[in-house]
Amino acid sequence: MIRQYLRAVRAIAAKDLLLEARGKRRANGAAVLALLIVVIFSFVFVRRVDEQAVIARGGLWIALVFATTLALSRGIAVEDANAAIEGLMLAPVDRSAIYLGKVCSSTVFVTAIGWVTLVAVTVFLGAPFEPALLVQLAVVFPLAAIGFSAAGVLLTALTLNSQVNESLLPVLLVPLVVPVILAGIELTGLAGGPFWLSEWFRILLVYDGTVIVTGWVSFEFVIEA
Amino acid sequence: MAFLSLSSVSKYFGPQVGVEGITVDVSRGETVLLFGHNGSGKTTLLRLIATLTRPSEGTISLQDTEFSRDRPTQRGDIGFVAHETYLYEQLTALENLRLHARLHGVELSRCESQLDAVGLTDRGSDPVSEFSHGMAKRLALARATLHDPALLLLDEPFTGLDEESLLRVTDQLRELTETTIVFATHAIDRGFDYADRVLVLDGGQLTRDIDTAQCPGPDAIKQDYVNAPGQL
């Protein structure tokens, strides 16, 4: 039973990543949006604000959150076409497997967007990211991605049958992931220190756990509604 | 003992009635045709049986076990071909079938034989986006029967098919002698020959339950439906 459940989670995650690798619709859109936000940041702030590190942190996380929102929104469109998600719902496993599978694939995807955004921030905002911070981000990006994805997948399922789902998602998602954005910005500023002892790191972990459990428990009811 | 049993099943969408007070038993191996105009509740009833939506009232049981969220493995006994194909257009036919094989715990080698059964052997590596409506429908049938379900649900299986696709689909349906089939259509002329029973729905309610062996033909049902709707 558990093996079949895990097999379903893996199959759904692999399917999402294969679809993305083939179409690149989400990747291209999200990367371009992140790039544009960073470029606009560079026009507006770079020569006018002294603390470049602050600008870089803000630019990085704002670009990431909006690129992620776009990516999640497009991700659910794939399930909407031909009502493909109902095919997944017919699988003889608990429907929370669909949720976990999609959270896994989105986490990989959002983490990748994070690194792409970081490159853009480094180039356009001249961000002084040190090697120690890159190691730190290797932990923070996936944890933030889990938070974005866990909340985002649940909300996309909630808005799936809404005719205004693409405009509704950012309105619902961005306020919900404020703890992730704040924790991300703060943790990006703690270069070199033991970031895992930081209060923000704990907040990020607790947020991830809370949202995943909430989504895991409620997904079946949300998707049937 | 009924294989599929619906007891006082109702589904409401706010103030609107999807289906209301449906009580019916279906025996194992029986082929049941759901007939009714658009909006009569055929699709809603199939979606309820497929567990894609839950009844507002009443219970549905398969092999004497009531549908419940706690028993997801029951869905392994059900195959459903809906209006939509449930296929991913960017994936190839084989990739779509392999995905569903993994979800149902079926051997991947069965995917090729399923493609063969619906006459799509040489199109397995093509993305579904390149398929015609008829081919996609045949692939949807291959997907729905991949795990050899005991209960097959079909929503308008003949709609939009060319002659070749129609022959393939009907041939495959005829081969499923062990499977209990419930299919919805408004094209009763075509579906009547395959059915053991015809359930007539009108306004979400079951108005007639007809044994096709006792019925002169589809025209009689159509005529009766037009002349006296709402009578059981």
CSV table of C-alpha atoms in Angstrom, one decimal:
chain,number,residue,atom,x,y,z
A,1,MET,CA,0.0,0.0,0.0
A,2,ILE,CA,2.7,2.5,1.0
A,3,ARG,CA,4.9,1.3,-1.9
A,4,GLN,CA,2.1,1.9,-4.3
A,5,TYR,CA,1.5,5.4,-2.7
A,6,LEU,CA,5.2,6.3,-3.1
A,7,ARG,CA,5.2,5.0,-6.6
A,8,ALA,CA,2.3,7.2,-7.5
A,9,VAL,CA,4.0,10.3,-5.9
A,10,ARG,CA,7.2,9.5,-7.9
A,11,ALA,CA,5.2,8.9,-11.1
A,12,ILE,CA,3.4,12.3,-10.8
A,13,ALA,CA,6.5,14.2,-10.0
A,14,ALA,CA,8.4,12.6,-12.9
A,15,LYS,CA,5.6,13.3,-15.2
A,16,ASP,CA,5.6,17.0,-14.3
A,17,LEU,CA,9.3,17.3,-14.8
A,18,LEU,CA,9.1,15.5,-18.1
A,19,LEU,CA,6.4,17.8,-19.3
A,20,GLU,CA,8.5,20.8,-18.2
A,21,ALA,CA,11.6,19.4,-19.9
A,22,ARG,CA,9.6,18.9,-23.1
A,23,GLY,CA,7.6,22.2,-23.2
A,24,LYS,CA,9.7,24.6,-21.2
A,25,ARG,CA,6.7,26.8,-21.1
A,26,ARG,CA,6.9,27.4,-17.4
A,27,ALA,CA,10.7,27.7,-17.3
A,28,ASN,CA,10.9,30.2,-20.1
A,29,GLY,CA,8.1,32.4,-18.7
A,30,ALA,CA,9.3,32.3,-15.1
A,31,ALA,CA,13.0,33.0,-16.1
A,32,VAL,CA,12.0,36.0,-18.3
A,33,LEU,CA,9.8,37.4,-15.6
A,34,ALA,CA,12.5,37.0,-12.9
A,35,LEU,CA,15.0,38.6,-15.3
A,36,LEU,CA,12.7,41.6,-16.0
A,37,ILE,CA,12.1,42.2,-12.3
A,38,VAL,CA,15.8,42.2,-11.6
A,39,VAL,CA,16.5,44.5,-14.5
A,40,ILE,CA,13.9,47.0,-13.4
A,41,PHE,CA,15.4,46.8,-9.9
A,42,SER,CA,18.8,47.6,-11.4
A,43,PHE,CA,17.4,50.7,-13.2
A,44,VAL,CA,15.5,52.0,-10.2
A,45,PHE,CA,17.9,51.3,-7.3
A,46,VAL,CA,21.5,50.5,-8.2
A,47,ARG,CA,22.8,54.1,-8.6
A,48,ARG,CA,20.5,55.6,-5.9
A,49,VAL,CA,20.8,53.3,-2.9
A,50,ASP,CA,24.1,52.7,-1.2
A,51,GLU,CA,23.4,49.4,0.4
A,52,GLN,CA,23.6,47.1,-2.7
A,53,ALA,CA,23.4,44.0,-0.6
A,54,VAL,CA,19.9,45.0,0.7
A,55,ILE,CA,18.8,45.7,-2.9
A,56,ALA,CA,20.1,42.4,-4.1
A,57,ARG,CA,18.4,40.5,-1.3
A,58,GLY,CA,15.1,42.2,-2.0
A,59,GLY,CA,15.4,41.9,-5.7
A,60,LEU,CA,16.2,38.2,-5.5
A,61,TRP,CA,13.2,37.2,-3.3
A,62,ILE,CA,10.7,39.5,-5.0
A,63,ALA,CA,11.7,38.2,-8.4
A,64,LEU,CA,11.6,34.7,-7.1
A,65,VAL,CA,8.1,34.9,-5.6
A,66,PHE,CA,6.5,36.4,-8.7
A,67,ALA,CA,8.3,34.0,-11.1
A,68,THR,CA,7.2,31.2,-8.9
A,69,THR,CA,3.6,32.4,-8.9
A,70,LEU,CA,3.7,32.5,-12.7
A,71,ALA,CA,5.2,29.0,-12.9
A,72,LEU,CA,2.6,27.5,-10.5
A,73,SER,CA,-0.2,29.1,-12.4
A,74,ARG,CA,1.1,27.7,-15.7
A,75,GLY,CA,1.8,24.3,-14.0
A,76,ILE,CA,-1.9,23.8,-13.2
A,77,ALA,CA,-2.9,24.7,-16.8
A,78,VAL,CA,-1.3,21.5,-17.9
A,79,GLU,CA,-3.6,19.6,-15.5
A,80,ASP,CA,-6.6,21.6,-16.7
A,81,ALA,CA,-6.2,20.7,-20.4
A,82,ASN,CA,-8.2,17.6,-21.2
A,83,ALA,CA,-9.1,17.5,-17.4
A,84,ALA,CA,-5.9,15.4,-17.0
A,85,ILE,CA,-6.0,15.8,-13.3
A,86,GLU,CA,-9.2,13.7,-13.1
A,87,GLY,CA,-7.2,10.9,-14.7
A,88,LEU,CA,-4.8,11.1,-11.7
A,89,MET,CA,-7.8,11.2,-9.4
A,90,LEU,CA,-8.9,7.8,-10.7
A,91,ALA,CA,-5.7,6.2,-9.4
A,92,PRO,CA,-6.3,3.7,-6.6
A,93,VAL,CA,-4.2,5.6,-4.1
A,94,ASP,CA,-5.0,8.3,-1.6
A,95,ARG,CA,-5.4,11.5,-3.5
A,96,SER,CA,-2.8,13.2,-1.3
A,97,ALA,CA,-0.3,11.4,-3.5
A,98,ILE,CA,-1.2,13.9,-6.3
A,99,TYR,CA,-0.4,16.7,-3.9
A,100,LEU,CA,2.9,15.4,-2.8
A,101,GLY,CA,4.0,14.5,-6.3
A,102,LYS,CA,3.2,18.0,-7.5
A,103,VAL,CA,4.9,19.6,-4.5
A,104,CYS,CA,8.0,17.5,-5.2
A,105,SER,CA,8.2,18.6,-8.9
A,106,SER,CA,7.4,22.2,-8.1
A,107,THR,CA,10.1,22.3,-5.4
A,108,VAL,CA,12.7,21.1,-7.9
A,109,PHE,CA,11.4,23.7,-10.4
A,110,VAL,CA,11.3,26.7,-7.9
A,111,THR,CA,14.8,25.8,-6.7
A,112,ALA,CA,16.0,26.0,-10.2
A,113,ILE,CA,14.3,29.4,-10.7
A,114,GLY,CA,16.0,30.5,-7.5
A,115,TRP,CA,19.5,29.8,-8.9
A,116,VAL,CA,18.6,31.4,-12.3
A,117,THR,CA,17.4,34.5,-10.4
A,118,LEU,CA,20.5,34.6,-8.3
A,119,VAL,CA,22.6,34.7,-11.5
A,120,ALA,CA,20.5,37.6,-12.8
A,121,VAL,CA,20.9,39.4,-9.5
A,122,THR,CA,24.6,38.9,-9.5
A,123,VAL,CA,25.0,40.2,-13.0
A,124,PHE,CA,22.5,43.2,-13.0
A,125,LEU,CA,22.6,44.3,-9.4
A,126,GLY,CA,26.3,43.6,-8.9
A,127,ALA,CA,25.4,41.6,-5.8
A,128,PRO,CA,28.3,40.7,-3.5
A,129,PHE,CA,27.3,37.1,-2.9
A,130,GLU,CA,30.2,35.2,-1.2
A,131,PRO,CA,30.9,31.5,-1.5
A,132,ALA,CA,29.7,30.9,2.1
A,133,LEU,CA,26.4,32.5,1.2
A,134,LEU,CA,26.0,30.3,-1.9
A,135,VAL,CA,26.4,27.2,0.3
A,136,GLN,CA,23.8,28.7,2.6
A,137,LEU,CA,21.4,29.3,-0.3
A,138,ALA,CA,21.8,25.7,-1.4
A,139,VAL,CA,19.9,24.9,1.8
A,140,VAL,CA,17.6,28.0,1.9
A,141,PHE,CA,16.4,27.8,-1.7
A,142,PRO,CA,15.0,24.3,-1.5
A,143,LEU,CA,13.3,25.0,1.9
A,144,ALA,CA,11.8,28.2,0.5
A,145,ALA,CA,10.8,26.3,-2.6
A,146,ILE,CA,9.0,23.7,-0.4
A,147,GLY,CA,7.0,26.5,1.3
A,148,PHE,CA,6.1,28.2,-2.0
A,149,SER,CA,5.1,24.8,-3.6
A,150,ALA,CA,3.2,23.4,-0.7
A,151,ALA,CA,1.0,26.5,-0.5
A,152,GLY,CA,0.9,27.1,-4.2
A,153,VAL,CA,-0.2,23.6,-5.2
A,154,LEU,CA,-3.0,23.6,-2.7
A,155,LEU,CA,-4.2,27.0,-3.9
A,156,THR,CA,-3.9,26.1,-7.6
A,157,ALA,CA,-6.1,23.0,-6.8
A,158,LEU,CA,-8.5,25.3,-5.0
A,159,THR,CA,-8.8,27.7,-8.0
A,160,LEU,CA,-8.6,25.0,-10.7
A,161,ASN,CA,-12.2,25.3,-11.7
A,162,SER,CA,-12.3,29.1,-11.3
A,163,GLN,CA,-12.5,31.0,-14.5
A,164,VAL,CA,-10.2,33.6,-13.0
A,165,ASN,CA,-7.6,31.2,-11.6
A,166,GLU,CA,-4.6,32.9,-13.2
A,167,SER,CA,-5.4,36.3,-11.5
A,168,LEU,CA,-6.7,34.7,-8.3
A,169,LEU,CA,-3.5,32.7,-7.6
A,170,PRO,CA,-1.1,35.7,-6.9
A,171,VAL,CA,-3.8,37.4,-4.8
A,172,LEU,CA,-4.1,34.3,-2.6
A,173,LEU,CA,-0.5,33.0,-2.7
A,174,VAL,CA,1.6,36.1,-2.1
A,175,PRO,CA,0.1,37.0,1.3
A,176,LEU,CA,0.2,33.3,2.3
A,177,VAL,CA,4.0,33.0,1.6
A,178,VAL,CA,5.0,36.2,3.4
A,179,PRO,CA,6.8,34.2,6.1
A,180,VAL,CA,8.9,32.4,3.4
A,181,ILE,CA,9.8,35.7,1.7
A,182,LEU,CA,10.8,37.3,5.0
A,183,ALA,CA,12.7,34.3,6.1
A,184,GLY,CA,14.4,34.1,2.7
A,185,ILE,CA,15.4,37.8,2.8
A,186,GLU,CA,16.8,37.5,6.4
A,187,LEU,CA,18.6,34.3,5.8
A,188,THR,CA,20.2,35.7,2.6
A,189,GLY,CA,21.7,38.5,4.8
A,190,LEU,CA,23.3,36.1,7.4
A,191,ALA,CA,26.4,35.2,5.4
A,192,GLY,CA,29.0,33.0,7.1
A,193,GLY,CA,27.2,32.5,10.4
A,194,PRO,CA,25.4,29.4,11.7
A,195,PHE,CA,22.2,30.2,9.8
A,196,TRP,CA,20.6,27.0,11.0
A,197,LEU,CA,20.5,28.5,14.5
A,198,SER,CA,18.6,31.5,13.3
A,199,GLU,CA,15.1,32.1,14.4
A,200,TRP,CA,14.2,32.7,10.7
A,201,PHE,CA,15.5,29.3,9.8
A,202,ARG,CA,13.2,27.7,12.4
A,203,ILE,CA,10.3,29.8,11.1
A,204,LEU,CA,11.0,28.5,7.6
A,205,LEU,CA,11.0,24.9,8.8
A,206,VAL,CA,7.9,25.2,10.9
A,207,TYR,CA,6.1,27.0,8.0
A,208,ASP,CA,7.0,24.2,5.5
A,209,GLY,CA,5.9,21.5,7.9
A,210,THR,CA,2.6,23.2,8.7
A,211,VAL,CA,1.7,23.9,5.1
A,212,ILE,CA,2.6,20.4,3.9
A,213,VAL,CA,0.6,18.7,6.6
A,214,THR,CA,-2.4,21.0,5.9
A,215,GLY,CA,-2.2,20.3,2.2
A,216,TRP,CA,-1.7,16.6,2.6
A,217,VAL,CA,-4.7,16.3,4.9
A,218,SER,CA,-7.0,18.6,2.9
A,219,PHE,CA,-6.0,18.1,-0.7
A,220,GLU,CA,-8.6,15.4,-1.4
A,221,PHE,CA,-11.4,17.6,-0.2
A,222,VAL,CA,-10.1,20.6,-2.1
A,223,ILE,CA,-9.7,18.7,-5.4
A,224,GLU,CA,-13.2,17.2,-5.2
A,225,ALA,CA,-14.8,20.5,-4.5
B,1,MET,CA,-26.1,-9.8,-5.0
B,2,ALA,CA,-25.7,-6.5,-7.0
B,3,PHE,CA,-22.2,-5.8,-8.4
B,4,LEU,CA,-22.9,-2.0,-8.4
B,5,SER,CA,-25.5,-0.6,-6.2
B,6,LEU,CA,-26.8,3.0,-5.9
B,7,SER,CA,-29.2,3.7,-3.1
B,8,SER,CA,-31.1,7.0,-3.1
B,9,VAL,CA,-28.2,8.8,-4.7
B,10,SER,CA,-28.6,12.6,-5.1
B,11,LYS,CA,-26.2,15.2,-6.2
B,12,TYR,CA,-27.0,18.9,-5.9
B,13,PHE,CA,-24.9,21.8,-7.2
B,14,GLY,CA,-26.2,24.6,-5.0
B,15,PRO,CA,-29.9,24.9,-5.8
B,16,GLN,CA,-29.5,22.9,-9.0
B,17,VAL,CA,-30.2,19.2,-9.2
B,18,GLY,CA,-27.6,17.0,-10.8
B,19,VAL,CA,-29.3,13.7,-10.1
B,20,GLU,CA,-31.9,13.0,-7.5
B,21,GLY,CA,-33.0,9.8,-5.7
B,22,ILE,CA,-31.4,7.3,-8.0
B,23,THR,CA,-31.7,3.8,-6.8
B,24,VAL,CA,-30.5,1.0,-9.1
B,25,ASP,CA,-28.6,-2.2,-9.0
B,26,VAL,CA,-26.3,-3.5,-11.7
B,27,SER,CA,-25.3,-7.1,-11.9
B,28,ARG,CA,-21.8,-8.3,-12.7
B,29,GLY,CA,-21.1,-8.5,-16.5
B,30,GLU,CA,-24.2,-6.4,-17.3
B,31,THR,CA,-24.0,-3.6,-19.9
B,32,VAL,CA,-26.2,-0.6,-19.0
B,33,LEU,CA,-27.0,2.3,-21.2
B,34,LEU,CA,-27.8,5.6,-19.7
B,35,PHE,CA,-30.1,7.6,-22.0
B,36,GLY,CA,-31.3,11.1,-21.7
B,37,HIS,CA,-31.1,14.5,-23.2
B,38,ASN,CA,-28.3,17.0,-22.4
B,39,GLY,CA,-28.5,18.0,-18.7
B,40,SER,CA,-30.5,14.9,-17.7
B,41,GLY,CA,-27.8,13.8,-15.3
B,42,LYS,CA,-26.0,11.1,-17.2
B,43,THR,CA,-22.5,12.6,-16.8
B,44,THR,CA,-23.1,13.5,-13.2
B,45,LEU,CA,-24.2,9.9,-12.5
B,46,LEU,CA,-21.1,8.5,-14.2
B,47,ARG,CA,-18.8,10.9,-12.3
B,48,LEU,CA,-20.4,9.8,-9.0
B,49,ILE,CA,-19.8,6.2,-9.8
B,50,ALA,CA,-16.2,7.0,-10.8
B,51,THR,CA,-15.8,8.7,-7.4
B,52,LEU,CA,-14.7,12.0,-9.1
B,53,THR,CA,-17.5,13.7,-7.1
B,54,ARG,CA,-19.3,12.6,-3.9
B,55,PRO,CA,-23.1,12.2,-3.6
B,56,SER,CA,-24.9,14.9,-1.6
B,57,GLU,CA,-27.2,12.1,-0.3
B,58,GLY,CA,-27.3,8.3,-0.6
B,59,THR,CA,-24.7,5.7,-1.0
B,60,ILE,CA,-22.9,3.9,-3.8
B,61,SER,CA,-21.5,0.4,-3.3
B,62,LEU,CA,-19.2,-1.7,-5.5
B,63,GLN,CA,-19.2,-5.4,-4.7
B,64,ASP,CA,-21.1,-4.7,-1.4
B,65,THR,CA,-18.5,-2.2,-0.2
B,66,GLU,CA,-19.6,1.4,0.1
B,67,PHE,CA,-17.4,4.0,-1.6
B,68,SER,CA,-15.3,5.8,0.9
B,69,ARG,CA,-12.3,8.1,1.0
B,70,ASP,CA,-10.7,5.6,3.3
B,71,ARG,CA,-10.8,2.9,0.6
B,72,PRO,CA,-9.0,4.4,-2.4
B,73,THR,CA,-8.1,0.9,-3.7
B,74,GLN,CA,-11.7,0.5,-4.8
B,75,ARG,CA,-10.9,2.8,-7.7
B,76,GLY,CA,-8.6,0.1,-9.1
B,77,ASP,CA,-11.8,-1.7,-10.1
B,78,ILE,CA,-13.1,1.3,-12.1
B,79,GLY,CA,-12.1,2.5,-15.5
B,80,PHE,CA,-13.6,5.7,-16.9
B,81,VAL,CA,-13.6,7.2,-20.4
B,82,ALA,CA,-15.1,10.7,-20.0
B,83,HIS,CA,-15.8,13.5,-22.4
B,84,GLU,CA,-12.3,14.7,-21.9
B,85,THR,CA,-9.5,12.2,-22.6
B,86,TYR,CA,-7.5,12.8,-19.4
B,87,LEU,CA,-4.4,12.7,-21.5
B,88,TYR,CA,-1.3,15.0,-21.5
B,89,GLU,CA,-0.9,16.4,-25.0
B,90,GLN,CA,2.8,17.0,-24.7
B,91,LEU,CA,3.5,13.4,-23.7
B,92,THR,CA,3.5,10.6,-26.2
B,93,ALA,CA,0.8,7.9,-26.3
B,94,LEU,CA,3.1,5.4,-24.6
B,95,GLU,CA,4.2,7.9,-21.9
B,96,ASN,CA,0.6,8.6,-21.1
B,97,LEU,CA,-0.1,4.9,-20.7
B,98,ARG,CA,3.0,4.3,-18.7
B,99,LEU,CA,2.1,7.1,-16.3
B,100,HIS,CA,-1.3,5.4,-15.7
B,101,ALA,CA,0.3,2.0,-15.5
B,102,ARG,CA,2.5,3.3,-12.7
B,103,LEU,CA,-0.4,4.9,-10.9
B,104,HIS,CA,-2.4,1.6,-11.0
B,105,GLY,CA,0.6,-0.7,-10.3
B,106,VAL,CA,0.3,-2.4,-13.7
B,107,GLU,CA,3.3,-3.9,-15.6
B,108,LEU,CA,4.7,-1.4,-18.1
B,109,SER,CA,4.8,-4.1,-20.8
B,110,ARG,CA,1.0,-4.0,-20.8
B,111,CYS,CA,1.1,-0.5,-22.4
B,112,GLU,CA,2.2,-1.8,-25.8
B,113,SER,CA,-0.5,-4.5,-25.9
B,114,GLN,CA,-3.1,-1.8,-25.0
B,115,LEU,CA,-1.9,0.4,-27.8
B,116,ASP,CA,-2.1,-2.6,-30.1
B,117,ALA,CA,-5.7,-3.3,-29.0
B,118,VAL,CA,-6.8,0.1,-30.0
B,119,GLY,CA,-4.9,0.1,-33.3
B,120,LEU,CA,-2.3,2.7,-32.3
B,121,THR,CA,0.8,0.5,-32.2
B,122,ASP,CA,2.7,2.6,-34.7
B,123,ARG,CA,1.8,5.9,-33.0
B,124,GLY,CA,3.1,5.1,-29.6
B,125,SER,CA,6.0,7.5,-29.9
B,126,ASP,CA,3.9,10.4,-31.2
B,127,PRO,CA,2.7,13.2,-28.8
B,128,VAL,CA,-1.0,13.2,-28.2
B,129,SER,CA,-1.2,16.7,-29.5
B,130,GLU,CA,-0.7,15.2,-33.0
B,131,PHE,CA,-3.7,12.8,-32.6
B,132,SER,CA,-7.1,13.3,-34.1
B,133,HIS,CA,-10.1,13.3,-31.8
B,134,GLY,CA,-10.9,9.7,-32.7
B,135,MET,CA,-7.3,8.5,-32.0
B,136,ALA,CA,-7.3,10.4,-28.7
B,137,LYS,CA,-10.6,8.7,-27.8
B,138,ARG,CA,-9.2,5.3,-28.6
B,139,LEU,CA,-6.1,6.0,-26.5
B,140,ALA,CA,-8.4,7.2,-23.7
B,141,LEU,CA,-10.1,3.8,-23.9
B,142,ALA,CA,-6.7,2.1,-23.8
B,143,ARG,CA,-5.9,4.2,-20.7
B,144,ALA,CA,-9.2,3.3,-19.0
B,145,THR,CA,-8.9,-0.5,-19.6
B,146,LEU,CA,-5.1,-0.6,-18.8
B,147,HIS,CA,-5.7,-2.1,-15.4
B,148,ASP,CA,-8.4,-4.4,-16.5
B,149,PRO,CA,-11.2,-2.8,-14.5
B,150,ALA,CA,-14.2,-4.8,-13.4
B,151,LEU,CA,-16.4,-1.8,-14.0
B,152,LEU,CA,-16.0,0.4,-17.1
B,153,LEU,CA,-17.7,3.7,-17.3
B,154,LEU,CA,-18.1,5.5,-20.7
B,155,ASP,CA,-19.4,8.9,-21.3
B,156,GLU,CA,-20.6,9.4,-24.9
B,157,PRO,CA,-18.1,6.9,-26.3
B,158,PHE,CA,-19.4,7.2,-29.9
B,159,THR,CA,-19.4,11.0,-30.1
B,160,GLY,CA,-17.1,12.6,-32.7
B,161,LEU,CA,-15.7,9.3,-34.0
B,162,ASP,CA,-15.1,8.5,-37.7
B,163,GLU,CA,-16.2,5.1,-39.0
B,164,GLU,CA,-12.8,3.5,-38.5
B,165,SER,CA,-12.5,4.7,-34.9
B,166,LEU,CA,-16.1,3.8,-34.2
B,167,LEU,CA,-15.5,0.2,-35.4
B,168,ARG,CA,-12.4,-0.1,-33.3
B,169,VAL,CA,-14.1,1.2,-30.2
B,170,THR,CA,-17.2,-0.9,-30.6
B,171,ASP,CA,-15.1,-4.0,-31.4
B,172,GLN,CA,-13.1,-3.5,-28.2
B,173,LEU,CA,-16.3,-3.0,-26.2
B,174,ARG,CA,-17.7,-6.3,-27.5
B,175,GLU,CA,-14.5,-8.1,-26.4
B,176,LEU,CA,-15.0,-7.0,-22.8
B,177,THR,CA,-17.5,-9.7,-22.0
B,178,GLU,CA,-16.4,-10.1,-18.4
B,179,THR,CA,-16.6,-6.4,-17.7
B,180,THR,CA,-19.6,-4.6,-16.3
B,181,ILE,CA,-20.1,-1.6,-18.5
B,182,VAL,CA,-22.2,1.6,-17.8
B,183,PHE,CA,-22.2,4.0,-20.7
B,184,ALA,CA,-24.0,7.2,-21.3
B,185,THR,CA,-25.2,8.3,-24.7
B,186,HIS,CA,-27.9,10.3,-26.4
B,187,ALA,CA,-27.3,8.3,-29.5
B,188,ILE,CA,-29.5,5.4,-28.4
B,189,ASP,CA,-29.7,4.0,-31.9
B,190,ARG,CA,-26.0,3.1,-31.8
B,191,GLY,CA,-25.8,2.1,-28.1
B,192,PHE,CA,-29.0,-0.1,-27.9
B,193,ASP,CA,-27.4,-3.1,-29.6
B,194,TYR,CA,-24.7,-3.4,-26.9
B,195,ALA,CA,-26.9,-2.8,-23.9
B,196,ASP,CA,-28.7,-5.3,-21.6
B,197,ARG,CA,-30.6,-2.6,-20.0
B,198,VAL,CA,-31.5,1.0,-20.7
B,199,LEU,CA,-31.9,3.5,-17.8
B,200,VAL,CA,-33.7,6.6,-18.9
B,201,LEU,CA,-32.8,9.8,-17.1
B,202,ASP,CA,-34.8,13.0,-17.2
B,203,GLY,CA,-34.2,16.1,-15.1
B,204,GLY,CA,-31.8,14.2,-12.9
B,205,GLN,CA,-34.3,11.4,-12.1
B,206,LEU,CA,-34.4,7.8,-13.2
B,207,THR,CA,-37.7,7.6,-15.1
B,208,ARG,CA,-37.4,4.2,-16.8
B,209,ASP,CA,-35.5,0.9,-16.4
B,210,ILE,CA,-35.9,-1.1,-19.5
B,211,ASP,CA,-34.7,-4.6,-20.3
B,212,THR,CA,-33.6,-4.5,-23.9
B,213,ALA,CA,-34.6,-8.1,-24.5
B,214,GLN,CA,-38.2,-7.1,-23.7
B,215,CYS,CA,-38.1,-3.9,-25.8
B,216,PRO,CA,-38.9,-3.7,-29.5
B,217,GLY,CA,-36.0,-1.2,-30.2
B,218,PRO,CA,-34.5,2.1,-29.6
B,219,ASP,CA,-37.3,3.9,-31.5
B,220,ALA,CA,-39.8,2.8,-29.0
B,221,ILE,CA,-37.7,4.2,-26.1
B,222,LYS,CA,-37.2,7.5,-28.0
B,223,GLN,CA,-40.9,7.8,-28.8
B,224,ASP,CA,-41.9,7.0,-25.2
B,225,TYR,CA,-39.3,9.5,-23.9
B,226,VAL,CA,-40.7,12.3,-26.0
B,227,ASN,CA,-44.4,11.4,-25.4
B,228,ALA,CA,-44.3,10.8,-21.6
B,229,PRO,CA,-41.3,12.2,-19.9
B,230,GLY,CA,-41.2,11.9,-16.1
B,231,GLN,CA,-43.1,8.6,-15.9
B,232,LEU,CA,-41.4,5.5,-14.5
